[in-house]
């Protein structure tokens, strides 16, 4: 890898030992993927937000960064908190949570605490190089915003944030952002989250191009999150909708490797068939935005939920929503509002296995969970859909 003079000086310790360690990490990372250089980034997003007691080496490095007085060089956001910090289990399992949050504050990281960092906080423009972790956020940055990032890991995100650089390879390069698999739709009733789950399973780590469909930004968010969970997809395109795919000719530079057709039966087969077993209902994974919460609010007006129900939202959206008339009507119906990660927070116990969610991402990650459409979840809540 070829470094410029400034990067060489950082690597050789002229900005301190910890900065040198961060640069060595990035250089080794880049060398492993045959990157030719490091590029400046405009933002970062950190995934390692859970204070799990077991990952001692992570805390040692964070502590060294803070002790050395290093700050992030670009706007940097961070993933959700794992759950209620006062809960007895979290006090033991997540006993490094307060240390992490204090450290992030000292480093200058924006305390958004959400996987949906792009919801008004960290919003790069098309073509901007960024260093994001968190698979659903990476999907959104690449696919919906047209920014450039790889699916980075914990520590690579931190090293990039404090140095301001990331190795240039993979999806940082235009030639690797071309479409590979064409996805055709034979669907009567769209469920974007389920569609993303199926695409992720079938294309694994390829770049799918979905034939034109008028997805909303919320639908793109939820579809991408599911795609990144069931597969390893970090970039998708939608013909005539996403920034890099004005038409099929623009995004395919050769014939598709494969044509994949998704049918209504594929979507329906993912849904649970028996809502009577449902024990609780969860909306929001990735975090719900204010737009999503407002969209759901009308269904709960004057109602009373029959099963424990919660919205998992970005902290900013939760704060605004719970003050609004709509939010107060939702909570009056018995809905709980949370701003933590549902996957980390909701441990499914024996005898309480049928939690229902409209998030195919949450369904994939959380054992014992059932999947349903938004309408299925509303019916399970006991409100009209």
XYZ file of N, CA and C in Angstrom, residues 68-282:
645
model
N -4.725 8.685 25.699
C -3.819 9.434 24.820
C -4.450 10.736 24.322
N -5.732 10.944 24.660
C -6.404 12.185 24.284
C -6.839 12.264 22.836
N -6.931 11.116 22.162
C -7.338 11.135 20.753
C -8.833 11.399 20.620
N -9.177 12.174 19.602
C -10.571 12.460 19.265
C -10.845 11.949 17.854
N -12.124 11.713 17.573
C -12.470 11.325 16.208
C -12.244 12.515 15.288
N -11.768 12.242 14.080
C -11.430 13.305 13.135
C -12.591 13.660 12.205
N -13.629 12.848 12.206
C -14.790 13.091 11.348
C -16.052 12.876 12.181
N -17.193 13.429 11.754
C -18.434 13.148 12.476
C -18.648 11.636 12.591
N -18.842 11.177 13.815
C -18.931 9.738 14.075
C -20.127 9.451 14.969
N -20.970 8.545 14.523
C -22.143 8.132 15.294
C -21.908 6.728 15.849
N -22.870 6.250 16.657
C -22.655 4.974 17.350
C -23.965 4.182 17.432
N -23.846 2.879 17.461
C -24.977 1.953 17.499
C -25.792 2.061 18.797
N -26.939 1.361 18.879
C -27.805 1.482 20.056
C -27.196 0.926 21.332
N -27.776 1.357 22.427
C -27.510 0.722 23.714
C -28.187 -0.656 23.710
N -27.674 -1.589 24.518
C -28.224 -2.946 24.484
C -29.552 -3.111 25.202
N -29.877 -2.230 26.135
C -31.128 -2.388 26.869
C -31.106 -1.562 28.136
N -32.015 -1.863 29.016
C -32.148 -1.146 30.282
C -30.907 -1.383 31.147
N -30.125 -0.331 31.359
C -28.875 -0.474 32.109
C -29.110 -0.773 33.592
N -30.338 -0.563 34.079
C -30.640 -0.835 35.484
C -31.106 -2.269 35.708
N -31.391 -2.988 34.607
C -31.829 -4.376 34.725
C -30.700 -5.216 35.312
N -31.048 -6.142 36.202
C -30.040 -6.929 36.913
C -29.103 -7.680 35.957
N -29.671 -8.296 34.905
C -28.850 -9.052 33.957
C -27.865 -8.126 33.257
N -28.349 -6.965 32.821
C -27.477 -6.026 32.121
C -26.382 -5.474 33.028
N -26.670 -5.346 34.318
C -25.647 -4.853 35.246
C -24.462 -5.811 35.316
N -24.714 -7.087 35.042
C -23.646 -8.086 35.069
C -23.050 -8.276 33.684
N -23.911 -8.614 32.716
C -23.441 -8.945 31.370
C -22.895 -7.711 30.655
N -23.535 -6.570 30.864
C -23.144 -5.333 30.187
C -22.469 -4.360 31.157
N -21.622 -4.875 32.038
C -21.088 -4.026 33.106
C -20.057 -3.011 32.639
N -19.718 -3.012 31.361
C -18.798 -2.011 30.824
C -19.536 -0.919 30.043
N -20.860 -0.916 30.142
C -21.638 0.028 29.346
C -21.310 1.480 29.687
N -21.267 1.798 30.959
C -21.008 3.186 31.344
C -19.598 3.609 30.966
N -18.646 2.685 31.093
C -17.276 2.979 30.661
C -17.248 3.327 29.178
N -17.960 2.528 28.374
C -17.984 2.785 26.931
C -18.587 4.143 26.629
N -19.725 4.432 27.229
C -20.414 5.683 26.930
C -19.590 6.892 27.365
N -18.946 6.800 28.501
C -18.062 7.890 28.942
C -16.889 8.065 27.983
N -16.348 6.946 27.522
C -15.206 6.991 26.601
C -15.611 7.596 25.268
N -16.758 7.184 24.759
C -17.229 7.727 23.482
C -17.418 9.243 23.572
N -17.926 9.697 24.711
C -18.113 11.140 24.910
C -16.771 11.862 24.863
N -15.769 11.308 25.530
C -14.438 11.923 25.541
C -13.804 11.926 24.153
N -14.139 10.937 23.344
C -13.589 10.845 21.991
C -14.295 11.772 21.007
N -15.432 12.345 21.425
C -16.167 13.253 20.553
C -17.174 12.571 19.661
N -17.525 11.328 19.995
C -18.517 10.591 19.209
C -19.910 11.141 19.498
N -20.698 11.331 18.458
C -22.065 11.848 18.595
C -22.919 10.801 19.308
N -23.566 11.143 20.430
C -24.305 10.145 21.212
C -25.711 9.878 20.679
N -25.798 9.522 19.403
C -27.115 9.243 18.818
C -27.662 7.891 19.255
N -26.799 6.929 19.526
C -27.138 5.578 19.975
C -28.276 4.956 19.164
N -28.010 4.817 17.885
C -28.998 4.209 16.987
C -28.311 3.558 15.800
N -28.862 2.424 15.362
C -28.382 1.788 14.133
C -28.834 2.578 12.912
N -29.894 3.362 13.068
C -30.396 4.200 11.975
C -29.759 5.584 12.062
N -28.440 5.616 12.032
C -27.692 6.870 12.193
C -27.969 7.861 11.076
N -28.428 7.350 9.951
C -28.715 8.164 8.764
C -30.017 8.944 8.907
N -30.749 8.716 9.991
C -32.020 9.409 10.198
C -31.759 10.803 10.756
N -31.258 11.674 9.879
C -31.074 13.074 10.215
C -29.804 13.414 10.968
N -28.935 12.436 11.243
C -27.731 12.707 12.032
C -26.466 12.564 11.193
N -26.290 11.421 10.573
C -25.080 11.098 9.816
C -25.518 10.781 8.387
N -25.504 11.789 7.527
C -26.109 11.643 6.196
C -25.108 12.039 5.107
N -24.237 11.122 4.707
C -23.280 11.435 3.640
C -23.967 11.556 2.290
N -23.319 12.250 1.388
C -23.849 12.436 0.033
C -23.340 11.343 -0.899
N -23.934 11.293 -2.060
C -23.536 10.304 -3.069
C -22.045 10.440 -3.385
N -21.359 9.312 -3.390
C -19.947 9.272 -3.746
C -18.983 9.528 -2.611
N -19.470 9.976 -1.450
C -18.569 10.261 -0.327
C -18.020 8.971 0.277
N -16.703 8.902 0.510
C -16.129 7.742 1.197
C -16.355 7.846 2.701
N -16.907 6.813 3.295
C -17.155 6.790 4.735
C -16.682 5.448 5.292
N -16.569 5.361 6.601
C -16.158 4.111 7.254
C -17.218 3.732 8.278
N -18.185 2.977 7.826
C -19.288 2.588 8.692
C -19.201 1.109 9.027
N -19.568 0.767 10.255
C -19.880 -0.596 10.633
C -21.407 -0.642 10.830
N -21.935 -1.764 11.314
C -23.381 -2.013 11.435
C -23.969 -2.299 10.055
N -24.294 -3.558 9.822
C -24.645 -4.011 8.472
C -25.838 -3.279 7.875
N -26.866 -2.976 8.676
C -28.035 -2.298 8.117
C -27.712 -0.858 7.734
N -26.853 -0.206 8.516
C -26.443 1.165 8.196
C -25.562 1.197 6.959
N -24.665 0.216 6.838
C -23.818 0.101 5.644
C -24.690 -0.035 4.400
N -25.718 -0.873 4.492
C -26.650 -1.049 3.381
C -27.272 0.283 2.974
N -27.738 1.021 3.959
C -28.420 2.281 3.661
C -27.457 3.287 3.045
N -26.262 3.383 3.614
C -25.270 4.332 3.090
C -24.943 4.032 1.637
N -24.643 2.782 1.354
C -24.273 2.391 -0.008
C -25.434 2.481 -0.981
N -26.562 1.918 -0.587
C -27.651 1.687 -1.531
C -28.576 2.883 -1.690
N -28.985 3.476 -0.581
C -29.986 4.546 -0.610
C -29.341 5.920 -0.765
N -28.210 6.130 -0.092
C -27.525 7.424 -0.174
C -26.484 7.467 -1.285
N -25.969 6.314 -1.684
C -24.934 6.280 -2.723
C -23.554 6.642 -2.215
N -23.375 6.647 -0.882
C -22.036 6.829 -0.313
C -21.238 5.543 -0.520
N -19.962 5.569 -0.137
C -19.101 4.407 -0.377
C -18.509 3.904 0.936
N -18.871 2.683 1.299
C -18.309 2.066 2.494
C -18.313 0.558 2.347
N -17.346 -0.078 2.952
C -17.383 -1.521 3.083
C -18.123 -1.887 4.356
N -18.365 -3.161 4.514
C -19.032 -3.659 5.722
C -17.943 -3.866 6.780
N -17.575 -2.775 7.417
C -16.427 -2.788 8.320
C -16.765 -3.432 9.660
N -15.726 -3.857 10.349
C -15.906 -4.537 11.630
C -15.664 -3.578 12.791
N -16.012 -4.060 13.984
C -15.632 -3.354 15.204
C -14.109 -3.217 15.242
N -13.613 -2.107 15.650
C -12.209 -1.665 15.710
C -11.761 -1.028 14.409
N -12.131 -1.578 13.264
C -11.830 -0.877 12.010
C -12.589 0.443 11.996
N -13.833 0.425 12.489
C -14.621 1.661 12.556
C -13.948 2.693 13.465
N -13.488 2.253 14.633
C -12.820 3.153 15.579
C -11.509 3.679 15.005
N -10.704 2.778 14.434
C -9.408 3.192 13.865
C -9.604 4.199 12.737
N -10.624 3.989 11.921
C -10.907 4.926 10.832
C -11.367 6.271 11.371
N -12.189 6.239 12.412
C -12.708 7.487 12.983
C -11.597 8.348 13.578
N -10.631 7.726 14.271
C -9.589 8.520 14.936
C -8.457 8.916 13.984
N -8.301 8.197 12.868
C -7.271 8.574 11.891
C -7.830 9.429 10.768
N -9.122 9.221 10.448
C -9.734 9.918 9.319
C -9.522 9.219 7.995
N -9.068 7.954 8.039
C -8.773 7.216 6.809
C -9.386 5.818 6.839
N -9.526 5.249 5.634
C -9.939 3.856 5.498
C -9.282 3.302 4.234
N -8.941 2.008 4.197
C -8.370 1.437 2.972
C -9.384 1.458 1.823
N -8.881 1.713 0.635
C -9.745 1.792 -0.548
C -9.750 0.441 -1.271
N -10.819 -0.305 -1.068
C -11.021 -1.575 -1.773
C -12.512 -1.895 -1.726
N -12.913 -2.974 -2.354
C -14.299 -3.409 -2.290
C -15.270 -2.369 -2.803
N -16.260 -2.032 -1.982
C -17.311 -1.105 -2.414
C -16.872 0.354 -2.409
N -15.623 0.597 -2.036
C -15.069 1.946 -2.177
C -14.728 2.240 -3.636
N -14.656 1.195 -4.451
C -14.269 1.317 -5.860
C -15.490 1.156 -6.759
N -15.630 2.052 -7.738
C -16.802 2.048 -8.612
C -17.004 0.718 -9.319
N -15.903 0.084 -9.732
C -16.037 -1.146 -10.514
C -16.640 -2.299 -9.718
N -16.611 -2.200 -8.389
C -17.184 -3.262 -7.559
C -18.619 -2.972 -7.131
N -19.158 -1.872 -7.606
C -20.513 -1.476 -7.230
C -21.528 -1.784 -8.328
N -21.093 -2.468 -9.359
C -21.985 -2.818 -10.465
C -22.927 -3.947 -10.056
N -24.060 -4.016 -10.737
C -25.017 -5.078 -10.457
C -24.504 -6.440 -10.882
N -24.890 -7.463 -10.144
C -24.494 -8.832 -10.472
C -25.685 -9.754 -10.706
N -26.739 -9.587 -9.902
C -27.912 -10.456 -10.010
C -29.161 -9.605 -10.206
N -29.958 -9.953 -11.204
C -31.212 -9.246 -11.481
C -32.338 -9.909 -10.698
N -33.102 -9.092 -9.966
C -34.218 -9.601 -9.170
C -35.528 -9.129 -9.788
N -36.342 -10.093 -10.216
C -37.666 -9.792 -10.758
C -38.718 -10.071 -9.697
N -39.779 -9.278 -9.713
C -40.811 -9.382 -8.690
C -42.137 -9.828 -9.287
N -42.721 -10.854 -8.695
C -44.081 -11.275 -9.021
C -44.858 -11.289 -7.710
N -45.115 -10.078 -7.215
C -45.680 -9.898 -5.881
C -46.928 -9.028 -5.976
N -48.009 -9.491 -5.364
C -49.261 -8.731 -5.372
C -49.297 -7.699 -4.243
N -48.763 -8.079 -3.086
C -48.771 -7.183 -1.931
C -47.357 -7.108 -1.364
N -46.729 -5.956 -1.503
C -45.323 -5.808 -1.140
C -45.115 -5.845 0.374
N -44.110 -6.578 0.784
C -43.604 -6.569 2.153
C -42.090 -6.452 2.024
N -41.581 -5.229 2.143
C -40.176 -4.961 1.828
C -39.221 -5.711 2.751
N -39.569 -5.835 4.022
C -38.683 -6.522 4.956
C -38.557 -7.999 4.598
N -39.677 -8.646 4.309
C -39.652 -10.054 3.895
C -38.908 -10.217 2.579
N -39.123 -9.288 1.651
C -38.418 -9.345 0.365
C -36.914 -9.280 0.584
N -36.470 -8.369 1.433
C -35.047 -8.256 1.717
C -34.478 -9.529 2.316
N -35.234 -10.150 3.216
C -34.802 -11.400 3.845
C -34.578 -12.484 2.793
N -35.514 -12.612 1.870
C -35.425 -13.651 0.837
C -34.268 -13.366 -0.117
N -34.120 -12.107 -0.515
C -33.011 -11.751 -1.413
C -31.675 -12.046 -0.742
N -31.525 -11.663 0.519
C -30.277 -11.916 1.237
C -29.931 -13.391 1.286
N -30.919 -14.226 1.568
C -30.697 -15.672 1.610
C -30.205 -16.207 0.269
N -30.732 -15.663 -0.810
C -30.493 -16.260 -2.128
C -29.293 -15.685 -2.868
N -28.942 -14.430 -2.591
C -27.784 -13.863 -3.308
C -26.530 -13.855 -2.438
N -26.675 -14.012 -1.145
C -25.600 -14.105 -0.145
C -24.767 -12.819 -0.114
N -23.717 -12.718 -0.938
C -22.850 -11.532 -0.880
C -22.714 -10.836 -2.227
N -23.620 -11.116 -3.141
C -23.596 -10.469 -4.457
C -24.297 -9.112 -4.390
N -24.260 -8.374 -5.512
C -24.954 -7.086 -5.604
C -26.240 -7.286 -6.403
N -27.394 -7.335 -5.731
C -28.653 -7.517 -6.451
C -29.187 -6.203 -7.009
N -29.836 -6.300 -8.156
C -30.515 -5.156 -8.761
C -31.984 -5.532 -8.890
N -32.839 -4.811 -8.192
C -34.270 -5.106 -8.176
C -34.957 -4.287 -9.254
N -35.794 -4.952 -10.052
C -36.514 -4.215 -11.084
C -37.380 -3.147 -10.431
N -37.729 -2.129 -11.210
C -38.351 -0.930 -10.635
C -39.575 -1.250 -9.785
N -39.578 -0.644 -8.604
C -40.727 -0.674 -7.710
C -40.647 0.599 -6.871
N -41.775 1.265 -6.635
C -41.736 2.569 -5.935
C -41.604 2.435 -4.413
N -40.501 1.858 -3.964
C -40.263 1.734 -2.524
C -40.119 3.115 -1.885
N -40.646 3.260 -0.677
C -40.376 4.457 0.120
C -38.997 4.311 0.767
N -38.492 5.400 1.345
C -37.199 5.311 2.037
C -37.290 4.385 3.248
N -38.417 4.396 3.913
C -38.603 3.488 5.047
C -38.547 2.040 4.572
N -39.198 1.756 3.460
C -39.173 0.396 2.913
C -37.764 -0.009 2.513
N -37.015 0.908 1.910
C -35.626 0.617 1.534
C -34.781 0.321 2.772
N -35.017 1.073 3.841
C -34.298 0.852 5.103
C -34.552 -0.551 5.636
N -35.814 -0.924 5.704
C -36.169 -2.217 6.281
C -35.785 -3.380 5.376
N -35.885 -3.176 4.079
C -35.465 -4.207 3.130
C -33.961 -4.433 3.220
N -33.194 -3.350 3.250
C -31.744 -3.463 3.335
C -31.289 -4.096 4.634
N -31.932 -3.742 5.742
C -31.568 -4.331 7.027
C -31.758 -5.832 7.040
N -32.871 -6.294 6.460
C -33.135 -7.735 6.396
C -32.156 -8.436 5.464
N -31.845 -7.797 4.347
C -30.924 -8.359 3.355
C -29.532 -8.559 3.948
N -29.119 -7.615 4.774
C -27.789 -7.681 5.385
C -27.726 -8.705 6.504
N -28.888 -9.087 7.051
C -28.925 -10.066 8.137
C -28.970 -11.496 7.610
N -29.885 -11.770 6.698
C -30.026 -13.139 6.186
C -28.918 -13.496 5.210
N -28.271 -12.488 4.625
C -27.124 -12.686 3.750
C -25.989 -11.794 4.204
N -25.051 -11.563 3.316
C -23.937 -10.651 3.614
C -23.935 -9.519 2.601
N -25.119 -9.118 2.171
C -25.260 -8.080 1.156
C -24.952 -6.721 1.773
N -24.101 -5.951 1.109
C -23.746 -4.613 1.593
C -24.185 -3.524 0.630
N -24.724 -3.924 -0.524
C -25.128 -2.956 -1.547
C -26.176 -3.590 -2.437
N -27.275 -2.877 -2.642
C -28.275 -3.285 -3.627
C -28.695 -2.058 -4.418
N -29.304 -2.293 -5.549
C -29.820 -1.210 -6.379
C -31.277 -1.497 -6.722
N -32.042 -0.435 -6.925
C -33.404 -0.550 -7.431
C -33.492 0.290 -8.693
N -33.864 -0.338 -9.774
C -33.931 0.330 -11.076
C -34.788 1.594 -10.998
N -34.201 2.716 -11.426
C -34.938 3.970 -11.502
C -35.253 4.609 -10.166
N -34.628 4.124 -9.083
C -34.949 4.663 -7.762
C -33.706 5.005 -6.945
N -32.781 4.081 -6.796
C -31.578 4.345 -6.001
C -30.562 5.128 -6.826
N -29.639 5.842 -6.173
C -28.808 6.854 -6.851
C -27.960 6.359 -8.015
N -27.497 5.120 -7.966
C -26.577 4.634 -8.985
C -27.250 3.780 -10.053
N -28.578 3.720 -10.024
C -29.290 2.844 -10.966
C -30.425 3.566 -11.680
N -30.115 4.613 -12.462
C -31.185 5.289 -13.200
C -31.904 4.362 -14.171
N -31.175 3.366 -14.676
C -31.766 2.353 -15.549
C -30.884 1.110 -15.492
N -31.381 0.020 -16.073
C -30.646 -1.246 -16.028
C -29.308 -1.156 -16.754
N -29.291 -0.435 -17.848
C -28.064 -0.335 -18.639
C -26.955 0.335 -17.839
N -27.318 1.308 -17.013
C -26.318 2.051 -16.243
C -25.674 1.215 -15.149
N -26.418 0.267 -14.590
C -25.913 -0.460 -13.429
C -25.336 -1.823 -13.771
N -25.711 -2.391 -14.914
C -25.109 -3.649 -15.361
C -24.114 -3.350 -16.473
N -22.859 -3.770 -16.291
C -21.883 -3.598 -17.369
C -21.688 -4.894 -18.148
N -22.487 -5.900 -17.798
C -22.489 -7.181 -18.512
C -23.823 -7.864 -18.221
N -24.052 -9.000 -18.822
C -25.279 -9.738 -18.543
C -25.309 -10.168 -17.075
N -26.469 -10.137 -16.423
C -26.547 -10.586 -15.030
C -26.035 -12.020 -14.878
N -25.356 -12.268 -13.770
C -24.889 -13.625 -13.492
C -26.057 -14.587 -13.326
N -27.168 -14.029 -12.856
C -28.333 -14.859 -12.574
C -29.561 -13.967 -12.537
N -30.710 -14.523 -12.902
C -31.984 -13.815 -12.752
C -32.779 -14.530 -11.668
N -33.143 -13.790 -10.645
C -33.854 -14.332 -9.493
C -35.271 -13.771 -9.480
N -36.255 -14.639 -9.392
C -37.649 -14.202 -9.345
C -38.221 -14.475 -7.957
N -38.764 -13.442 -7.333
C -39.398 -13.557 -6.014
C -40.907 -13.484 -6.207
N -41.636 -14.453 -5.653
C -43.082 -14.527 -5.833
C -43.818 -14.184 -4.537
N -45.130 -14.009 -4.677
C -45.950 -13.762 -3.496
C -45.889 -14.943 -2.530
N -45.802 -16.151 -3.062
C -45.705 -17.339 -2.204
C -44.437 -17.296 -1.352
N -43.332 -16.832 -1.933
C -42.091 -16.701 -1.163
C -42.293 -15.782 0.044
N -42.984 -14.678 -0.203
C -43.257 -13.713 0.874
C -44.165 -14.342 1.927
N -45.250 -14.966 1.476
C -46.238 -15.532 2.401
C -45.669 -16.674 3.234
N -44.756 -17.441 2.657
C -44.186 -18.586 3.378
C -43.366 -18.167 4.594
N -42.913 -16.926 4.617
C -42.113 -16.444 5.745
C -42.981 -16.111 6.957
N -44.256 -15.827 6.711
C -45.151 -15.384 7.774
C -45.573 -16.541 8.676
N -45.741 -16.244 9.957
C -46.290 -17.238 10.863
C -47.746 -17.497 10.506
N -48.186 -18.718 10.703
C -49.551 -19.085 10.312
C -50.529 -19.022 11.480
N -50.022 -18.883 12.697
C -50.887 -18.947 13.877
C -50.580 -17.797 14.835
N -51.363 -16.732 14.719
C -51.160 -15.568 15.587
C -51.632 -15.813 17.014
N -52.404 -16.879 17.227
C -52.926 -17.136 18.572
C -51.817 -17.472 19.569
N -50.666 -17.914 19.065
C -49.543 -18.256 19.942
C -48.700 -17.036 20.325
N -48.971 -15.913 19.692
C -48.148 -14.720 19.912
C -48.177 -14.284 21.373
N -47.000 -14.043 21.931
C -46.893 -13.607 23.329
C -46.661 -12.109 23.462
N -46.010 -11.508 22.458
C -45.726 -10.072 22.478
C -45.434 -9.622 21.052
N -45.439 -8.318 20.842
C -45.266 -7.766 19.495
C -44.218 -6.655 19.534
N -43.283 -6.721 18.584
C -42.201 -5.733 18.528
C -42.133 -5.106 17.143
